[in-house]
CSV table of C-alpha atoms and ligand atoms in Angstrom, one decimal:
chain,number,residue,atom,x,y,z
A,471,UNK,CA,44.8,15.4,153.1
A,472,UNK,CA,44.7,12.1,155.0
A,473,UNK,CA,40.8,12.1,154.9
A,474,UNK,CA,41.5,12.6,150.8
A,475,UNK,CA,43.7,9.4,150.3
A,476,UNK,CA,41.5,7.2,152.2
A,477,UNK,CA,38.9,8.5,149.6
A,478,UNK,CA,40.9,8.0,146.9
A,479,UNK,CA,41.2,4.2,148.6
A,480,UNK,CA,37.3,3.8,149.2
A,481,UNK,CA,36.8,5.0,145.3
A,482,UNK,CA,38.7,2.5,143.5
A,483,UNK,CA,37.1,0.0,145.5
A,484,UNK,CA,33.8,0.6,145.2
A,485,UNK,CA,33.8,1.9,141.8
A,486,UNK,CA,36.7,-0.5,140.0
A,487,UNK,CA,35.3,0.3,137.0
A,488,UNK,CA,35.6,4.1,137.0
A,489,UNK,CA,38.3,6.3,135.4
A,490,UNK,CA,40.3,7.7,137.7
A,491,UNK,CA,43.9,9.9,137.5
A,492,UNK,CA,46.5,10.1,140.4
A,493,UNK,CA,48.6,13.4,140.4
A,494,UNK,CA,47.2,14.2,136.7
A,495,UNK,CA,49.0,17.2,134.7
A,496,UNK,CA,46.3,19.6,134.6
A,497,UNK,CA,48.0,21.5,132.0
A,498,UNK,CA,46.8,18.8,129.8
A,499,UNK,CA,43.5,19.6,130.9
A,500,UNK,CA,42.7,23.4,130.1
A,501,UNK,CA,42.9,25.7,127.3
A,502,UNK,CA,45.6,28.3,128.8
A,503,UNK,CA,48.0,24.5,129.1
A,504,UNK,CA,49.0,25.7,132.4
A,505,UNK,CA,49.3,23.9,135.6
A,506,UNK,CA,50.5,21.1,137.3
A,507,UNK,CA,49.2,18.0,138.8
A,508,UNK,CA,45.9,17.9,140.7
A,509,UNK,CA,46.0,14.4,143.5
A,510,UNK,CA,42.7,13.3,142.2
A,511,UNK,CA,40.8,13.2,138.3
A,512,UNK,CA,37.9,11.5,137.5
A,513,UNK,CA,36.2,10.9,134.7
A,514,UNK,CA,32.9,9.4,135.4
A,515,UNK,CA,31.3,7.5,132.3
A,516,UNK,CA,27.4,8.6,133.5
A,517,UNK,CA,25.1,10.6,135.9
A,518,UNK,CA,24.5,7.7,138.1
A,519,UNK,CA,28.5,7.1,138.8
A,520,UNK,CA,29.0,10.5,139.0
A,521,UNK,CA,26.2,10.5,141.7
A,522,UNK,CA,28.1,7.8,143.5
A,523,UNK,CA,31.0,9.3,143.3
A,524,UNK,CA,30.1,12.6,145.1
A,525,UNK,CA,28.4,10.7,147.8
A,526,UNK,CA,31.9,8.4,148.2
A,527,UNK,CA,33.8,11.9,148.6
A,528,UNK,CA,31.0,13.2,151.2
A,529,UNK,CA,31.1,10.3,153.4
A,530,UNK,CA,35.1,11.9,153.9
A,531,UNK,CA,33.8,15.2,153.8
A,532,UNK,CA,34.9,16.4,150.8
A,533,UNK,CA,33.5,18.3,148.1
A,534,UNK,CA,34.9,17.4,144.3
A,535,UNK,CA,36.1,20.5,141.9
A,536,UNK,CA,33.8,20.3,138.9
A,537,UNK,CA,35.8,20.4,135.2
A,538,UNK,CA,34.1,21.0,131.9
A,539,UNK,CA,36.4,21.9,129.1
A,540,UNK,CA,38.8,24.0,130.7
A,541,UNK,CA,38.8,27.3,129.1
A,542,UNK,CA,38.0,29.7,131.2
A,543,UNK,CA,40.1,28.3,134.5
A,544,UNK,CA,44.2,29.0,135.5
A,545,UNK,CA,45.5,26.0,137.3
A,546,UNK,CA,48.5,26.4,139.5
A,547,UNK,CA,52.2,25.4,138.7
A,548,UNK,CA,52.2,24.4,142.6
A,549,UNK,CA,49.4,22.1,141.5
A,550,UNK,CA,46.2,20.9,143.6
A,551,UNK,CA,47.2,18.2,146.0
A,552,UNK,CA,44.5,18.5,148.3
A,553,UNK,CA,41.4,18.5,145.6
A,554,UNK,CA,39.6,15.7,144.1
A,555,UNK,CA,38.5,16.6,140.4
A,556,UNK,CA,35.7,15.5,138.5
A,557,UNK,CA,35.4,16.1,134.5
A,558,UNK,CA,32.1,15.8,132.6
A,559,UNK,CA,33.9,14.8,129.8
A,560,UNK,CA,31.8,11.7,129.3
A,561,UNK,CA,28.3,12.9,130.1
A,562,UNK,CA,27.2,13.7,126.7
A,563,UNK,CA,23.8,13.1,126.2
A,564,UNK,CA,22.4,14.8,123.8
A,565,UNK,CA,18.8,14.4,122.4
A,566,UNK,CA,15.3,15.9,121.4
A,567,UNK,CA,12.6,15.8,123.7
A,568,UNK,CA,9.1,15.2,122.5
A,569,UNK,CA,8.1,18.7,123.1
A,570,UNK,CA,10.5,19.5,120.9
A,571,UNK,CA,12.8,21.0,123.5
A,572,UNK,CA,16.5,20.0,123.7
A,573,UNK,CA,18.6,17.9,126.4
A,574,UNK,CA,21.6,18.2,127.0
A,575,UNK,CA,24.2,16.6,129.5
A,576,UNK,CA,26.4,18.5,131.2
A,577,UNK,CA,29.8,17.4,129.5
A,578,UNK,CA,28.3,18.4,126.1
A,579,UNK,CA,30.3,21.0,124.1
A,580,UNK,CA,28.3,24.4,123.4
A,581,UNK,CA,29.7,23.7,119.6
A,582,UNK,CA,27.8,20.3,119.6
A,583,UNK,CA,24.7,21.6,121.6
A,584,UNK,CA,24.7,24.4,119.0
A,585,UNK,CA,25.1,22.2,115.7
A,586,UNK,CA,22.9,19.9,117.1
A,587,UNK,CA,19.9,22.8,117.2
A,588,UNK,CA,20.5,23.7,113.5
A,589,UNK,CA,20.6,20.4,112.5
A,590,UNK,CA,17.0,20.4,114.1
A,591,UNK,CA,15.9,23.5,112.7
A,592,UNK,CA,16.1,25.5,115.9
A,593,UNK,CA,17.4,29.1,116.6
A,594,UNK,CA,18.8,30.8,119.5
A,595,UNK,CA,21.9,29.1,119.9
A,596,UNK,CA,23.8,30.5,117.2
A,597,UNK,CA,26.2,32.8,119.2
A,598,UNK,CA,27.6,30.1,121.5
A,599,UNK,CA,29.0,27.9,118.4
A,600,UNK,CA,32.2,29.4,118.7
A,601,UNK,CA,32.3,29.2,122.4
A,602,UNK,CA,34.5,26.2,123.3
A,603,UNK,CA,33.2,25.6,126.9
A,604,UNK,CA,30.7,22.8,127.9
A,605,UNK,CA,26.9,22.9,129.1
A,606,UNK,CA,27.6,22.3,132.9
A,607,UNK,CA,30.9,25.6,132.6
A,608,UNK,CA,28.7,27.7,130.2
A,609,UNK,CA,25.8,27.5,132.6
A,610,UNK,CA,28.1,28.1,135.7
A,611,UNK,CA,29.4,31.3,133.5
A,612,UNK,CA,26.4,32.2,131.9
A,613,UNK,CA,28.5,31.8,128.3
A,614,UNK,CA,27.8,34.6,125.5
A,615,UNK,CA,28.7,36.4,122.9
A,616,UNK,CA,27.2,38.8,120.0
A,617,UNK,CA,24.3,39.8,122.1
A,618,UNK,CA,23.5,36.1,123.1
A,619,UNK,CA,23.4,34.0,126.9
A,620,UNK,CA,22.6,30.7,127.4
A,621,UNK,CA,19.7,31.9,130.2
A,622,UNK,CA,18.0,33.5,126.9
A,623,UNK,CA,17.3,29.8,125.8
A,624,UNK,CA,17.8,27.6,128.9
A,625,UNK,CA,14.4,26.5,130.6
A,626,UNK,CA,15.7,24.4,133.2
A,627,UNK,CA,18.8,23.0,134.9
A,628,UNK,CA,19.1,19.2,136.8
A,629,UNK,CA,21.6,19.6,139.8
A,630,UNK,CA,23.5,17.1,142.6
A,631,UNK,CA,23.1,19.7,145.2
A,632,UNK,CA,26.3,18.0,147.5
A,633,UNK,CA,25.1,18.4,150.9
A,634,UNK,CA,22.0,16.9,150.9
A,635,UNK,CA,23.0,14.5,148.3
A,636,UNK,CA,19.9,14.8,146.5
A,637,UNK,CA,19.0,16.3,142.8
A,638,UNK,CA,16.9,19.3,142.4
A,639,UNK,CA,15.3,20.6,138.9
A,640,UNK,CA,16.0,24.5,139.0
A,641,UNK,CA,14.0,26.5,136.5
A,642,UNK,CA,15.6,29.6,134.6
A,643,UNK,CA,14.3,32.5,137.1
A,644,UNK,CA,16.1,29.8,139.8
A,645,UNK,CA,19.6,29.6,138.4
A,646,UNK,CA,19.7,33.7,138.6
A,647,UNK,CA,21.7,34.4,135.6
A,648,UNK,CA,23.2,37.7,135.2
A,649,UNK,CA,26.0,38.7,132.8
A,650,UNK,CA,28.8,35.8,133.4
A,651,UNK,CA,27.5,34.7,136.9
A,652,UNK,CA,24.5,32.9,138.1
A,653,UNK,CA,23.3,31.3,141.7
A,654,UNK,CA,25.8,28.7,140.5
A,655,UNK,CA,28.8,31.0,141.3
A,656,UNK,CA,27.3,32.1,144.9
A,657,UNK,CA,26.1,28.9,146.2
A,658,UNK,CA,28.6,26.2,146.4
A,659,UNK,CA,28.4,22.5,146.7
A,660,UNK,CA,26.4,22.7,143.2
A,661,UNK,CA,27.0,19.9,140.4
A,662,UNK,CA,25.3,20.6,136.6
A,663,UNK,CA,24.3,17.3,135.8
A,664,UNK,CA,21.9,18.4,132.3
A,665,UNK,CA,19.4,21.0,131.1
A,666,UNK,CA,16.9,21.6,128.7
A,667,UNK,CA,17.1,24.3,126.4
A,668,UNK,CA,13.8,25.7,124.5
A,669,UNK,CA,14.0,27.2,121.4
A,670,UNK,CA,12.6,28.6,118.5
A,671,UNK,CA,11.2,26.8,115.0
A,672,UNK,CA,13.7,28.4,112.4
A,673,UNK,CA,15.2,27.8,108.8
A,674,UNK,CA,18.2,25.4,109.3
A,675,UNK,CA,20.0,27.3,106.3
A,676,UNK,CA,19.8,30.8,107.8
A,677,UNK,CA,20.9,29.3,111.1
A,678,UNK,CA,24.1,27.3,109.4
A,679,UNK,CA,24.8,31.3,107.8
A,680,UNK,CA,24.9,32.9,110.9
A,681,UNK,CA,27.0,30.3,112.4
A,682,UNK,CA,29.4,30.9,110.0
A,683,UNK,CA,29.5,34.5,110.0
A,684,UNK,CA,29.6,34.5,113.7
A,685,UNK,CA,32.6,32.1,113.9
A,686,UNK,CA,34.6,34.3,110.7
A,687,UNK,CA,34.2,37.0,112.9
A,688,UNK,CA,35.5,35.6,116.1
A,689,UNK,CA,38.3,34.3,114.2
A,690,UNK,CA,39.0,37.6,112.6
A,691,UNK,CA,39.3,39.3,116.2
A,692,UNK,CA,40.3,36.6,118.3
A,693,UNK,CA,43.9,34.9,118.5
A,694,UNK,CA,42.5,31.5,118.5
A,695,UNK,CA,46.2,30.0,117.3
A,696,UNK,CA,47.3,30.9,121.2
A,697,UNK,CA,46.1,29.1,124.5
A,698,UNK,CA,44.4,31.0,126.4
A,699,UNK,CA,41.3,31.1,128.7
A,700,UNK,CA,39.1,33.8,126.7
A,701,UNK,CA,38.3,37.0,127.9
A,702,UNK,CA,40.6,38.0,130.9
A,703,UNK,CA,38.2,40.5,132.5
A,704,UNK,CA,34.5,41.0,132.6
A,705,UNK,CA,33.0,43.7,130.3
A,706,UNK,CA,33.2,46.8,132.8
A,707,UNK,CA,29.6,48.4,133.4
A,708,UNK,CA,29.8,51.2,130.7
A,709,UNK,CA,33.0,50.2,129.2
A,710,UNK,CA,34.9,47.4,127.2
A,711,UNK,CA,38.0,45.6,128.9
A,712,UNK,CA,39.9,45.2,125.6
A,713,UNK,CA,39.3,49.2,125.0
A,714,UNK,CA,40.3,49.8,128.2
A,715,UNK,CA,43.7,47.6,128.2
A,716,UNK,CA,45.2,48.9,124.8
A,717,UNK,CA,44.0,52.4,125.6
A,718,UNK,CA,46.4,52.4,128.7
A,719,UNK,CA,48.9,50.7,126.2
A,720,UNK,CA,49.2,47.3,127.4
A,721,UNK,CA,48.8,45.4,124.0
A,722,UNK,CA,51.5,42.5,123.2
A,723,UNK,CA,52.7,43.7,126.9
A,724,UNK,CA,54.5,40.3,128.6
A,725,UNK,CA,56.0,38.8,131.8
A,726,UNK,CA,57.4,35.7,131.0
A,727,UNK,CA,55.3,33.9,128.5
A,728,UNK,CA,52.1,35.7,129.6
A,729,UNK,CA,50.9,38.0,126.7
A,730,UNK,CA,48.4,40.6,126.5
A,731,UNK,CA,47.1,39.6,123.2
A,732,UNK,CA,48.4,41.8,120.5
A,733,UNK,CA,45.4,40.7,118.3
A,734,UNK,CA,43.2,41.3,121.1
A,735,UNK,CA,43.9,43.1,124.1
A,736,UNK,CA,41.3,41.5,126.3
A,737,UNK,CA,43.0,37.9,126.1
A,738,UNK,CA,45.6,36.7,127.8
A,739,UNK,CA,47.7,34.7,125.8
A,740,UNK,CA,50.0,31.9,126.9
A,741,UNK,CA,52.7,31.9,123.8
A,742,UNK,CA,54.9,29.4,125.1
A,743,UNK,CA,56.1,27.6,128.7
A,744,UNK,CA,54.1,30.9,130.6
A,745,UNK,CA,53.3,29.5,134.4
A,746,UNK,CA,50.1,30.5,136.4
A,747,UNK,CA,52.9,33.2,138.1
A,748,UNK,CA,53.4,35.0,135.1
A,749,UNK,CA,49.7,35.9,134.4
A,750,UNK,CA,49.2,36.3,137.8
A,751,UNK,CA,51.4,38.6,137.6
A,752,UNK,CA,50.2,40.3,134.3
A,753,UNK,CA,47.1,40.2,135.4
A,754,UNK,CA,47.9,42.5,138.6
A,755,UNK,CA,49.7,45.0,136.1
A,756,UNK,CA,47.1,44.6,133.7
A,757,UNK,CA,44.5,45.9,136.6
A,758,UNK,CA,47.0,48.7,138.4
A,759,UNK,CA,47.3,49.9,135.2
A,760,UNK,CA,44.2,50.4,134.2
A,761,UNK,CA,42.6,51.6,137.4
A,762,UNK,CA,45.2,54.3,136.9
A,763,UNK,CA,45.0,55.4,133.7
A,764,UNK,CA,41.0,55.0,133.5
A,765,UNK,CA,39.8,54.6,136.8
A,766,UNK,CA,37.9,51.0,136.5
A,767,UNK,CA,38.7,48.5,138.2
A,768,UNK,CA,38.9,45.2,136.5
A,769,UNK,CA,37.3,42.3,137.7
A,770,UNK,CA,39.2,38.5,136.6
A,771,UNK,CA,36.9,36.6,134.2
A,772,UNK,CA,38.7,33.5,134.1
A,773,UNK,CA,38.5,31.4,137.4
A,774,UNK,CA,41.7,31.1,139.5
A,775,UNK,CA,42.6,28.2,141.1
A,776,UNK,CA,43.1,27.2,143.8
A,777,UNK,CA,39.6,28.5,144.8
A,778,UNK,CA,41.1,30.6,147.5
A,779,UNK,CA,43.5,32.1,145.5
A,780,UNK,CA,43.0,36.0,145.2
A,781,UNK,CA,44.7,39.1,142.8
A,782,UNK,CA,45.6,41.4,145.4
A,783,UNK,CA,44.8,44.9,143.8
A,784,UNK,CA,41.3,46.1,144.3
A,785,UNK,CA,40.0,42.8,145.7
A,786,UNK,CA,38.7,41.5,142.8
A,787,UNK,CA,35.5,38.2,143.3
A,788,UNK,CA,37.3,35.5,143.0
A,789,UNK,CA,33.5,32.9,142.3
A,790,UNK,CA,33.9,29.9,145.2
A,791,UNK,CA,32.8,26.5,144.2
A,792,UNK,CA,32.1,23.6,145.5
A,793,UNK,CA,32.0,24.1,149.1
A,794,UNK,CA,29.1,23.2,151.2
A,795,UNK,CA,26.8,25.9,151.2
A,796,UNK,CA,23.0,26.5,152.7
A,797,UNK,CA,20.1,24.7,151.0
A,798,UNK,CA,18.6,25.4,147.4
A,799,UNK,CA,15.4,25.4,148.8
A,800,UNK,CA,16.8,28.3,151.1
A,801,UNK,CA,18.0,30.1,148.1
A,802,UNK,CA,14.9,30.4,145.5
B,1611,FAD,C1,39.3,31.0,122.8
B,1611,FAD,C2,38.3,31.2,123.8
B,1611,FAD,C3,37.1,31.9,123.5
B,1611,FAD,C4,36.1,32.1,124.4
B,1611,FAD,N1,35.0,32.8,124.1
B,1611,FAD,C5,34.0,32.9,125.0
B,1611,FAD,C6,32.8,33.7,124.7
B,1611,FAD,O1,32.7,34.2,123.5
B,1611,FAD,N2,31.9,33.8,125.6
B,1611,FAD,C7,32.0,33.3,126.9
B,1611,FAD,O2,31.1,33.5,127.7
B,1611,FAD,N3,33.1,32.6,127.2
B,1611,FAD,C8,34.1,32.4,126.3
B,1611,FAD,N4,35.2,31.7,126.7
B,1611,FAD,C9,35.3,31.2,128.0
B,1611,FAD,C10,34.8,29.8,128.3
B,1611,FAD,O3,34.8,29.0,127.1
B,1611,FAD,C11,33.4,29.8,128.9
B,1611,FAD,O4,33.4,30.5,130.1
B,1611,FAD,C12,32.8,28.4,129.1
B,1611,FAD,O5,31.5,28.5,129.4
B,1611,FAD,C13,33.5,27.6,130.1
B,1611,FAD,O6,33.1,26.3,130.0
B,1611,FAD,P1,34.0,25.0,130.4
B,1611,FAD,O7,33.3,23.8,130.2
B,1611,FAD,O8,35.3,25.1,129.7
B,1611,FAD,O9,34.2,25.3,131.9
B,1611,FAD,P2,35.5,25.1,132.8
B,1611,FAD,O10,36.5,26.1,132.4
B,1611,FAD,O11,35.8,23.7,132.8
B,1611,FAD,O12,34.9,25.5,134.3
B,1611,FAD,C14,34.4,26.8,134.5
B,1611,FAD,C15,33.8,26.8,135.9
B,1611,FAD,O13,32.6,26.0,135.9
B,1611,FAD,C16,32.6,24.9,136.8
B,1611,FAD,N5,32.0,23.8,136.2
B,1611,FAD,C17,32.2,23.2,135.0
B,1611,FAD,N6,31.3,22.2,134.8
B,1611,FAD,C18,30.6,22.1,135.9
B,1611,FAD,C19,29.5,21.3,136.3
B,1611,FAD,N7,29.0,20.3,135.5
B,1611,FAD,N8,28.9,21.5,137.5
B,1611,FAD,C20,29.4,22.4,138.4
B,1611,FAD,N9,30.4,23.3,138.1
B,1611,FAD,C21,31.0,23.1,136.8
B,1611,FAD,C22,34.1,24.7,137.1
B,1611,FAD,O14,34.3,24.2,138.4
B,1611,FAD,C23,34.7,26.1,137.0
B,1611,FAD,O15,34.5,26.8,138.2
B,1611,FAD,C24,36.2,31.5,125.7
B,1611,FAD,C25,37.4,30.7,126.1
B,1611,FAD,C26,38.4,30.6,125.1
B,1611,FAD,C27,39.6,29.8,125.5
């Protein structure tokens, strides 16, 4: 704690002209508009204060908590008082390289990233249109949808790895991407800074239509007029979360103002004043339930702060961030 407020002390010095939040609502933050005030928010305007910024918080031995969007993270009523936050909000960078290849900063939205490709005349990006995350949380998550993933079309990945203070260019096979994880999740003290993403030549029209349809359809089958943070669980091996939930007869099931969706039983719906307690809660019944009526046990896709936090029933991996972990070099 102490060693965080004299950070907090160093930071505005050194970097007067930064954005920085005391004790910020992080409801206000996140799509589930849940939680309460983190110590620490910053919102650095480029790569190179963002750079500074990490190596301000190491000198104290701390790590920052990485934000993209939001949606797909729980913050807790109790709040974070002992983290020091960092948004991507303003890296947004987006351009064509001359190979034709796309960067992308890490606070760009997947929306933008994927408009930006049809506008270019480049497929493979259709499916994460819809998704509202950001490059640098899509990549951590390995976003997808409607048989898409972002490691189908990234070709590399620019990190600050935190404990050696140094930036590292991770190829594709590098990043280990599997289905809504990647060496992201397992190694901590790892900050997205960009990537380049390599597509194919295609017809901007046909793209634009499948972009469309896509979106229809997740707005068809999704209650999008609800906060939420997406998808509650990961997709069981050999089975479907949402199947699973309404088939043990949870949908529109509520504690507090946590909701299993009744349009869709794999969100968790927030439909008004529901606190991090009451889909904790839900989320436990949600998984009890299940495991006894079917036998799987559901595993949380959203991230649960704080990063130690843990559902109790069946252990579920609660992905660890940002803590010092060993070198990439060690890893790859
Ligand atoms: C309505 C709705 C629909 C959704 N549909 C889908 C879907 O179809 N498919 C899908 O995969 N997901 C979906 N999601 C979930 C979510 O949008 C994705 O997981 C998305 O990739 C998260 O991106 P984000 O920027 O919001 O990340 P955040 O929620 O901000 O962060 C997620 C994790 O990434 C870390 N992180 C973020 N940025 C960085 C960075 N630059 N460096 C290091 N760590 C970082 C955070 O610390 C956190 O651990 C949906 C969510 C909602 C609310």
């Amino acid at each position: 704690m102490e060693q965080l407020e004299l950070a907090i002390q160093e930071i505005r010095q050194a970097l007067p002209g930064l954005e920085l939040h005391e004790n910020e609502p992080m409801a206000a933050h996140c799509s589930f508009k849940i939680g309460g005030p983190a110590r620490a928010l910053a919102v650095p305007q480029d790569v190179t204060s963002l750079c500074r910024l990490c190596y301000l918080l190491k000198k104290h031995e701390l790590a920052p908590y990485m934000l993209g969007n939001g949606t797909n993270i729980l913050f807790p009523d109790e709040g974070l008082p002992e983290l020091f936050l960092i948004s991507t909000a303003k890296l947004d960078r987006l351009f064509l390289l001359p190979d034709g290849a796309i960067y992308a900063e890490a606070g760009v939205s997947l929306s933008r990233l994927a408009g930006f490709a049809q506008q270019n005349g480049l497929k493979g990006l259709e499916f994460a249109s819809g998704i509202p995350g950001s490059v640098g949380g899509g990549l951590i998550m390995n976003a997808g949808a409607y048989g898409g993933e972002l490691k189908d079309v990234v070709e590399s990945v620019v990190v600050q790895y935190l404990p050696e203070q140094c930036m590292y260019e991770l190829s594709n096979e590098q990043c280990k991407f599997g289905y809504r994880t990647s060496l992201f999740q397992k190694t901590g003290g790892i900050v997205i800074l960009s990537a380049v993403f390599r597509l194919e030549k295609g017809d901007g029209d046909a793209i634009a239509e499948k972009m469309r349809e896509l979106n229809a359809r997740r707005r068809d089958k999704q209650p999008l007029d609800l906060p939420s943070a997406g998808s509650a669980f990961k997709r069981p091996e050999g089975h479907y979360a949402a199947a699973l939930i309404d088939e043990a007869g949870l949908k529109g099931y509520a504690i507090g103002g946590a909701q299993v969706s009744e349009k869709h039983a794999g969100f968790v719906v927030n439909r008004g004043g529901a606190s991090s307690h009451d889909v904790h809660e839900l989320m436990r019944h949600i998984r009890k339930t299940v495991y006894e009526h079917s036998g799987v046990a559901l595993e949380p896709e959203m991230i649960i702060l704080p990063p130690d936090f843990k559902l109790e029933d069946h252990g579920p991996q609660i992905p660890l961030h940002n803590v010092w972990g060993p070198g990439l070099n060690e890893q790859s």
